[in-house]
PDB file of C-alpha atoms in Angstrom:
ATOM      1  CA  MET U   1     -59.398  60.823 268.915  1.00 81.00           C
ATOM      2  CA  GLU U   2     -57.757  57.408 268.935  1.00 84.00           C
ATOM      3  CA  LEU U   3     -59.848  54.268 268.656  1.00 88.00           C
ATOM      4  CA  SER U   4     -60.064  51.804 271.502  1.00 85.00           C
ATOM      5  CA  LYS U   5     -58.730  48.266 271.086  1.00 87.00           C
ATOM      6  CA  GLU U   6     -62.251  46.965 270.614  1.00 89.00           C
ATOM      7  CA  GLN U   7     -63.023  49.552 267.939  1.00 88.00           C
ATOM      8  CA  TYR U   8     -59.721  48.882 266.161  1.00 90.00           C
ATOM      9  CA  SER U   9     -60.541  45.154 266.188  1.00 90.00           C
ATOM     10  CA  LEU U  10     -63.903  45.832 264.547  1.00 89.00           C
ATOM     11  CA  VAL U  11     -62.222  47.749 261.722  1.00 89.00           C
ATOM     12  CA  SER U  12     -59.524  45.090 261.386  1.00 89.00           C
ATOM     13  CA  ASP U  13     -62.056  42.272 261.201  1.00 88.00           C
ATOM     14  CA  TYR U  14     -64.018  44.159 258.567  1.00 87.00           C
ATOM     15  CA  CYS U  15     -60.901  44.658 256.422  1.00 85.00           C
ATOM     16  CA  ARG U  16     -59.905  41.010 256.768  1.00 84.00           C
ATOM     17  CA  LYS U  17     -63.337  39.683 255.803  1.00 80.00           C
ATOM     18  CA  THR U  18     -63.978  42.201 253.041  1.00 75.00           C
ATOM     19  CA  GLY U  19     -60.584  42.568 251.435  1.00 63.00           C
ATOM     20  CA  LYS U  20     -59.347  38.963 251.468  1.00 66.00           C
ATOM     21  CA  GLN U  21     -55.826  40.115 250.694  1.00 75.00           C
ATOM     22  CA  PHE U  22     -52.334  39.586 252.061  1.00 89.00           C
ATOM     23  CA  TYR U  23     -51.835  40.208 255.758  1.00 91.00           C
ATOM     24  CA  ASP U  24     -49.450  43.129 255.309  1.00 90.00           C
ATOM     25  CA  VAL U  25     -51.848  44.735 252.825  1.00 90.00           C
ATOM     26  CA  GLU U  26     -54.669  44.119 255.303  1.00 89.00           C
ATOM     27  CA  LEU U  27     -52.765  46.026 257.998  1.00 90.00           C
ATOM     28  CA  GLU U  28     -52.152  48.941 255.661  1.00 89.00           C
ATOM     29  CA  LEU U  29     -55.830  48.987 254.704  1.00 88.00           C
ATOM     30  CA  THR U  30     -56.883  48.842 258.347  1.00 90.00           C
ATOM     31  CA  ASP U  31     -54.604  51.754 259.235  1.00 90.00           C
ATOM     32  CA  HIS U  32     -56.048  53.711 256.326  1.00 87.00           C
ATOM     33  CA  MET U  33     -59.608  53.231 257.571  1.00 88.00           C
ATOM     34  CA  VAL U  34     -58.660  53.814 261.199  1.00 90.00           C
ATOM     35  CA  ASN U  35     -56.964  57.116 260.337  1.00 90.00           C
ATOM     36  CA  TYR U  36     -60.041  58.147 258.352  1.00 86.00           C
ATOM     37  CA  ILE U  37     -62.282  57.517 261.379  1.00 89.00           C
ATOM     38  CA  GLU U  38     -59.932  59.019 263.965  1.00 89.00           C
ATOM     39  CA  GLU U  39     -59.683  62.276 262.024  1.00 88.00           C
ATOM     40  CA  ARG U  40     -63.473  62.657 262.343  1.00 87.00           C
ATOM     41  CA  LEU U  41     -64.044  61.082 265.751  1.00 82.00           C
ATOM     42  CA  THR U  42     -64.734  63.772 268.367  1.00 84.00           C
ATOM     43  CA  GLU U  43     -66.336  61.466 270.950  1.00 83.00           C
ATOM     44  CA  PRO U  44     -66.498  57.657 271.346  1.00 79.00           C
ATOM     45  CA  SER U  45     -70.248  57.477 270.758  1.00 82.00           C
ATOM     46  CA  LEU U  46     -69.753  58.648 267.151  1.00 85.00           C
ATOM     47  CA  PHE U  47     -67.760  55.556 266.210  1.00 88.00           C
ATOM     48  CA  PRO U  48     -70.717  53.395 265.026  1.00 88.00           C
ATOM     49  CA  THR U  49     -71.980  56.212 262.809  1.00 88.00           C
ATOM     50  CA  LEU U  50     -68.535  56.895 261.314  1.00 86.00           C
ATOM     51  CA  PHE U  51     -67.858  53.199 260.856  1.00 87.00           C
ATOM     52  CA  ASP U  52     -71.107  52.697 258.975  1.00 87.00           C
ATOM     53  CA  ALA U  53     -70.409  55.805 256.905  1.00 85.00           C
ATOM     54  CA  ILE U  54     -66.968  54.602 255.856  1.00 84.00           C
ATOM     55  CA  LYS U  55     -68.410  51.215 254.890  1.00 82.00           C
ATOM     56  CA  LYS U  56     -70.757  52.994 252.504  1.00 81.00           C
ATOM     57  CA  LYS U  57     -68.104  55.406 251.281  1.00 80.00           C
ATOM     58  CA  PHE U  58     -65.588  52.630 250.563  1.00 76.00           C
ATOM     59  CA  ASN U  59     -67.603  50.594 248.088  1.00 74.00           C
ATOM     60  CA  SER U  60     -66.080  47.612 246.282  1.00 74.00           C
ATOM     61  CA  SER U  61     -64.383  49.678 243.547  1.00 79.00           C
ATOM     62  CA  VAL U  62     -62.898  52.149 246.046  1.00 81.00           C
ATOM     63  CA  PHE U  63     -61.840  49.265 248.251  1.00 80.00           C
ATOM     64  CA  GLU U  64     -60.050  47.560 245.369  1.00 83.00           C
ATOM     65  CA  SER U  65     -58.371  50.815 244.409  1.00 87.00           C
ATOM     66  CA  ILE U  66     -57.039  51.318 247.949  1.00 85.00           C
ATOM     67  CA  ILE U  67     -55.861  47.695 248.120  1.00 86.00           C
ATOM     68  CA  LYS U  68     -54.025  48.119 244.818  1.00 88.00           C
ATOM     69  CA  GLU U  69     -52.406  51.331 246.043  1.00 90.00           C
ATOM     70  CA  LYS U  70     -51.269  49.717 249.298  1.00 89.00           C
ATOM     71  CA  SER U  71     -50.014  46.616 247.474  1.00 90.00           C
ATOM     72  CA  ASN U  72     -47.938  48.699 245.074  1.00 93.00           C
ATOM     73  CA  ALA U  73     -46.471  50.632 247.994  1.00 93.00           C
ATOM     74  CA  ILE U  74     -45.441  47.410 249.755  1.00 93.00           C
ATOM     75  CA  LYS U  75     -43.944  45.994 246.549  1.00 93.00           C
ATOM     76  CA  SER U  76     -41.957  49.174 245.954  1.00 94.00           C
ATOM     77  CA  ASN U  77     -40.758  49.259 249.551  1.00 94.00           C
ATOM     78  CA  ILE U  78     -39.569  45.633 249.651  1.00 94.00           C
ATOM     79  CA  LYS U  79     -37.783  46.000 246.302  1.00 93.00           C
ATOM     80  CA  GLN U  80     -35.977  49.094 247.561  1.00 94.00           C
ATOM     81  CA  GLN U  81     -34.969  47.220 250.711  1.00 93.00           C
ATOM     82  CA  LEU U  82     -33.597  44.289 248.712  1.00 93.00           C
ATOM     83  CA  GLN U  83     -31.692  46.614 246.398  1.00 93.00           C
ATOM     84  CA  ALA U  84     -30.195  48.546 249.322  1.00 93.00           C
ATOM     85  CA  GLU U  85     -29.127  45.315 251.069  1.00 91.00           C
ATOM     86  CA  LEU U  86     -27.609  43.980 247.860  1.00 91.00           C
ATOM     87  CA  LEU U  87     -25.611  47.152 247.215  1.00 92.00           C
ATOM     88  CA  GLN U  88     -24.454  47.139 250.818  1.00 91.00           C
ATOM     89  CA  PHE U  89     -22.975  43.656 250.338  1.00 90.00           C
ATOM     90  CA  LEU U  90     -21.327  44.429 246.991  1.00 91.00           C
ATOM     91  CA  THR U  91     -18.469  46.478 248.354  1.00 93.00           C
ATOM     92  CA  LEU U  92     -15.569  47.669 246.193  1.00 93.00           C
ATOM     93  CA  PRO U  93     -13.050  45.117 247.565  1.00 94.00           C
ATOM     94  CA  LYS U  94     -15.381  42.211 246.802  1.00 94.00           C
ATOM     95  CA  ILE U  95     -16.041  43.496 243.291  1.00 95.00           C
ATOM     96  CA  ALA U  96     -12.309  44.034 242.702  1.00 96.00           C
ATOM     97  CA  VAL U  97     -11.468  40.485 243.838  1.00 94.00           C
ATOM     98  CA  THR U  98     -14.232  39.128 241.599  1.00 93.00           C
ATOM     99  CA  PHE U  99     -12.795  40.957 238.563  1.00 95.00           C
ATOM    100  CA  LEU U 100      -9.344  39.607 239.392  1.00 94.00           C
ATOM    101  CA  LEU U 101     -10.708  36.061 239.609  1.00 88.00           C
ATOM    102  CA  ALA U 102     -12.505  36.478 236.295  1.00 89.00           C
ATOM    103  CA  ALA U 103      -9.293  37.789 234.697  1.00 92.00           C
ATOM    104  CA  ALA U 104      -7.366  34.836 236.147  1.00 88.00           C
ATOM    105  CA  VAL U 105      -9.865  32.341 234.740  1.00 83.00           C
ATOM    106  CA  ILE U 106      -9.670  33.958 231.286  1.00 85.00           C
ATOM    107  CA  TRP U 107      -5.848  33.996 231.379  1.00 87.00           C
ATOM    108  CA  LEU U 108      -5.618  30.367 232.491  1.00 82.00           C
ATOM    109  CA  ASP U 109      -8.082  29.230 229.861  1.00 80.00           C
ATOM    110  CA  GLN U 110      -6.355  31.078 227.027  1.00 81.00           C
ATOM    111  CA  ASN U 111      -2.751  30.287 228.010  1.00 80.00           C
ATOM    112  CA  HIS U 112      -2.948  26.904 229.670  1.00 75.00           C
ATOM    113  CA  SER U 113      -6.129  25.393 228.191  1.00 69.00           C
ATOM    114  CA  ILE U 114      -7.961  24.377 231.327  1.00 68.00           C
ATOM    115  CA  ASP U 115      -9.158  20.846 230.624  1.00 60.00           C
ATOM    116  CA  LYS U 116     -12.753  19.725 230.825  1.00 60.00           C
ATOM    117  CA  ILE U 117     -12.333  17.912 234.122  1.00 59.00           C
ATOM    118  CA  ALA U 118     -11.040  20.984 235.925  1.00 64.00           C
ATOM    119  CA  THR U 119     -13.682  23.284 234.480  1.00 65.00           C
ATOM    120  CA  SER U 120     -16.436  20.817 235.162  1.00 67.00           C
ATOM    121  CA  PHE U 121     -15.211  20.605 238.732  1.00 66.00           C
ATOM    122  CA  ILE U 122     -15.359  24.396 238.992  1.00 68.00           C
ATOM    123  CA  HIS U 123     -18.945  24.398 237.767  1.00 69.00           C
ATOM    124  CA  LEU U 124     -19.911  21.715 240.242  1.00 67.00           C
ATOM    125  CA  ILE U 125     -18.314  23.720 243.050  1.00 69.00           C
ATOM    126  CA  ASN U 126     -20.427  26.665 241.898  1.00 68.00           C
ATOM    127  CA  LEU U 127     -23.505  24.456 241.983  1.00 68.00           C
ATOM    128  CA  LEU U 128     -22.712  23.420 245.553  1.00 65.00           C
ATOM    129  CA  ASN U 129     -22.149  27.056 246.489  1.00 64.00           C
ATOM    130  CA  ILE U 130     -25.478  28.139 245.054  1.00 63.00           C
ATOM    131  CA  THR U 131     -27.224  25.169 246.650  1.00 63.00           C
ATOM    132  CA  TYR U 132     -25.789  26.221 250.009  1.00 60.00           C
ATOM    133  CA  SER U 133     -26.869  29.792 249.366  1.00 58.00           C
ATOM    134  CA  PHE U 134     -30.405  28.597 248.733  1.00 59.00           C
ATOM    135  CA  GLY U 135     -30.342  26.632 251.970  1.00 58.00           C
ATOM    136  CA  LYS U 136     -31.526  29.958 253.430  1.00 58.00           C
ATOM    137  CA  GLY U 137     -30.129  29.059 256.835  1.00 65.00           C
ATOM    138  CA  LYS U 138     -31.943  27.250 259.635  1.00 68.00           C
ATOM    139  CA  GLN U 139     -33.429  30.435 261.034  1.00 69.00           C
ATOM    140  CA  ALA U 140     -34.779  31.581 257.676  1.00 76.00           C
ATOM    141  CA  ASN U 141     -36.323  28.135 257.129  1.00 76.00           C
ATOM    142  CA  ALA U 142     -37.938  28.284 260.550  1.00 77.00           C
ATOM    143  CA  ASN U 143     -39.249  31.739 259.721  1.00 80.00           C
ATOM    144  CA  ILE U 144     -41.012  30.385 256.623  1.00 81.00           C
ATOM    145  CA  ARG U 145     -42.421  27.330 258.419  1.00 84.00           C
ATOM    146  CA  GLU U 146     -43.833  29.413 261.263  1.00 86.00           C
ATOM    147  CA  LYS U 147     -45.622  31.872 258.973  1.00 86.00           C
ATOM    148  CA  LYS U 148     -49.354  31.577 259.597  1.00 87.00           C
ATOM    149  CA  ARG U 149     -50.555  34.506 257.468  1.00 88.00           C
ATOM    150  CA  THR U 150     -49.725  35.106 253.806  1.00 89.00           C
ATOM    151  CA  LEU U 151     -47.560  38.180 253.306  1.00 92.00           C
ATOM    152  CA  LEU U 152     -47.143  40.075 250.049  1.00 92.00           C
ATOM    153  CA  SER U 153     -43.611  41.089 251.024  1.00 92.00           C
ATOM    154  CA  MET U 154     -42.571  37.450 251.478  1.00 91.00           C
ATOM    155  CA  THR U 155     -44.208  36.565 248.166  1.00 91.00           C
ATOM    156  CA  ILE U 156     -42.104  39.211 246.395  1.00 93.00           C
ATOM    157  CA  ILE U 157     -38.939  37.903 248.052  1.00 91.00           C
ATOM    158  CA  ARG U 158     -39.806  34.352 246.998  1.00 88.00           C
ATOM    159  CA  ILE U 159     -40.131  35.482 243.368  1.00 90.00           C
ATOM    160  CA  TYR U 160     -36.621  36.939 243.483  1.00 89.00           C
ATOM    161  CA  HIS U 161     -35.394  33.816 245.250  1.00 86.00           C
ATOM    162  CA  VAL U 162     -36.727  31.594 242.479  1.00 84.00           C
ATOM    163  CA  ALA U 163     -35.169  33.911 239.877  1.00 86.00           C
ATOM    164  CA  PHE U 164     -31.759  33.287 241.425  1.00 81.00           C
ATOM    165  CA  ILE U 165     -32.226  29.560 240.820  1.00 79.00           C
ATOM    166  CA  VAL U 166     -31.994  30.132 237.057  1.00 82.00           C
ATOM    167  CA  PRO U 167     -28.167  30.463 237.074  1.00 80.00           C
ATOM    168  CA  THR U 168     -28.005  27.231 239.079  1.00 75.00           C
ATOM    169  CA  ILE U 169     -29.895  25.331 236.396  1.00 78.00           C
ATOM    170  CA  PHE U 170     -27.847  26.971 233.642  1.00 81.00           C
ATOM    171  CA  TYR U 171     -24.511  26.019 235.207  1.00 78.00           C
ATOM    172  CA  LEU U 172     -25.780  22.522 235.897  1.00 75.00           C
ATOM    173  CA  PHE U 173     -26.464  22.020 232.196  1.00 79.00           C
ATOM    174  CA  ILE U 174     -23.076  23.493 231.354  1.00 78.00           C
ATOM    175  CA  SER U 175     -21.385  21.034 233.724  1.00 73.00           C
ATOM    176  CA  PHE U 176     -23.255  18.096 232.241  1.00 75.00           C
ATOM    177  CA  GLY U 177     -22.325  19.305 228.760  1.00 76.00           C
ATOM    178  CA  VAL U 178     -18.647  19.247 229.646  1.00 71.00           C
ATOM    179  CA  ILE U 179     -18.886  15.866 231.326  1.00 68.00           C
ATOM    180  CA  PHE U 180     -20.717  14.244 228.401  1.00 74.00           C
ATOM    181  CA  GLU U 181     -18.615  16.040 225.766  1.00 72.00           C
ATOM    182  CA  ILE U 182     -21.326  17.969 223.981  1.00 73.00           C
ATOM    183  CA  THR U 183     -19.758  19.486 220.878  1.00 66.00           C
ATOM    184  CA  GLY U 184     -20.589  22.387 218.600  1.00 70.00           C
ATOM    185  CA  ASN U 185     -19.279  25.902 218.201  1.00 72.00           C
ATOM    186  CA  TYR U 186     -22.372  27.428 219.789  1.00 75.00           C
ATOM    187  CA  TYR U 187     -21.939  25.288 222.895  1.00 77.00           C
ATOM    188  CA  GLN U 188     -18.243  26.090 223.170  1.00 77.00           C
ATOM    189  CA  PHE U 189     -19.047  29.800 223.054  1.00 81.00           C
ATOM    190  CA  ILE U 190     -21.695  29.441 225.781  1.00 83.00           C
ATOM    191  CA  TYR U 191     -19.287  27.323 227.791  1.00 80.00           C
ATOM    192  CA  LYS U 192     -16.516  29.919 227.573  1.00 81.00           C
ATOM    193  CA  MET U 193     -18.821  32.750 228.570  1.00 83.00           C
ATOM    194  CA  ALA U 194     -20.194  30.727 231.472  1.00 82.00           C
ATOM    195  CA  LEU U 195     -16.671  29.957 232.652  1.00 81.00           C
ATOM    196  CA  TYR U 196     -15.579  33.587 232.475  1.00 85.00           C
ATOM    197  CA  LEU U 197     -18.688  34.842 234.281  1.00 85.00           C
ATOM    198  CA  LEU U 198     -18.492  32.220 237.014  1.00 84.00           C
ATOM    199  CA  PRO U 199     -16.858  34.526 239.648  1.00 86.00           C
ATOM    200  CA  PHE U 200     -19.599  37.114 239.162  1.00 89.00           C
ATOM    201  CA  VAL U 201     -22.328  34.480 239.520  1.00 85.00           C
ATOM    202  CA  ILE U 202     -20.784  33.246 242.755  1.00 83.00           C
ATOM    203  CA  LEU U 203     -20.537  36.806 244.117  1.00 88.00           C
ATOM    204  CA  LEU U 204     -24.175  37.576 243.326  1.00 86.00           C
ATOM    205  CA  ASN U 205     -25.384  34.355 244.922  1.00 82.00           C
ATOM    206  CA  LEU U 206     -23.364  34.967 248.067  1.00 83.00           C
ATOM    207  CA  ALA U 207     -24.834  38.471 248.170  1.00 88.00           C
ATOM    208  CA  TRP U 208     -28.366  37.173 247.737  1.00 86.00           C
ATOM    209  CA  GLN U 209     -27.837  34.610 250.497  1.00 83.00           C
ATOM    210  CA  GLN U 210     -27.227  37.420 252.971  1.00 84.00           C
ATOM    211  CA  VAL U 211     -29.956  39.668 251.579  1.00 89.00           C
ATOM    212  CA  TYR U 212     -32.545  36.882 251.658  1.00 87.00           C
ATOM    213  CA  ILE U 213     -31.923  35.917 255.279  1.00 85.00           C
ATOM    214  CA  ARG U 214     -31.866  39.532 256.479  1.00 87.00           C
ATOM    215  CA  ALA U 215     -35.098  40.264 254.625  1.00 89.00           C
ATOM    216  CA  GLN U 216     -36.819  37.320 256.321  1.00 88.00           C
ATOM    217  CA  PHE U 217     -35.889  38.591 259.777  1.00 87.00           C
ATOM    218  CA  LYS U 218     -36.959  42.149 258.978  1.00 90.00           C
ATOM    219  CA  ILE U 219     -40.380  40.924 257.862  1.00 91.00           C
ATOM    220  CA  ARG U 220     -40.799  38.859 261.026  1.00 89.00           C
ATOM    221  CA  LYS U 221     -39.906  41.891 263.136  1.00 90.00           C
ATOM    222  CA  GLN U 222     -42.247  44.136 261.156  1.00 90.00           C
ATOM    223  CA  TYR U 223     -45.222  41.704 261.208  1.00 90.00           C
ATOM    224  CA  PRO U 224     -44.802  39.559 264.349  1.00 89.00           C
ATOM    225  CA  ASN U 225     -48.476  38.582 264.468  1.00 88.00           C
ATOM    226  CA  ALA U 226     -48.171  36.893 261.059  1.00 88.00           C
ATOM    227  CA  PHE U 227     -46.031  34.162 262.619  1.00 88.00           C
ATOM    228  CA  ALA U 228     -46.792  31.387 265.049  1.00 69.00           C
TER     229      ALA U 228
END
């Protein structure tokens, strides 16, 4: 027997006050408890008894175990979604063009000695590209601002988002090194590798830009009540 709205609200309030976890985890926990009660509920009058029984059955250790299980499931699900979106963007033509660009950069550098001004300019263009990618778009920004409940799925996405900033910082230092003529064989090697890998970095950041924005909208659609 399905619970009424009032009964569902009682279970939801209990999970929110007891668990003190992310909103999406809270919903999963609530559904878990609701399913447990509904499987045993034969008539509405039994709800108080079943609700009290489940409170006793789900002590603090059991509660924490369920929360951990639900959290791991959400983490796994959002990571799979991000991976699928990323692979969907990285089509064969885009990868082929990226390899051709990388080959062109290597050929130009080895045969025509691209000077420091040109290469520095390329790195700065990359920095602007990544900065634009991390602009997230107006709609994605609005999505974050309007969030009124903390979501584990959005937290996971933010961790990946921050991770993609690392190449930005790396290329920024490389650009400054070229501009200020930092010398040394180790730096030249790093500089060459950074230059050759530049097309791949740009491709990945363009891919993440799309993945990030799509993920934001999917979360809003999946958890509408978490937003203003």
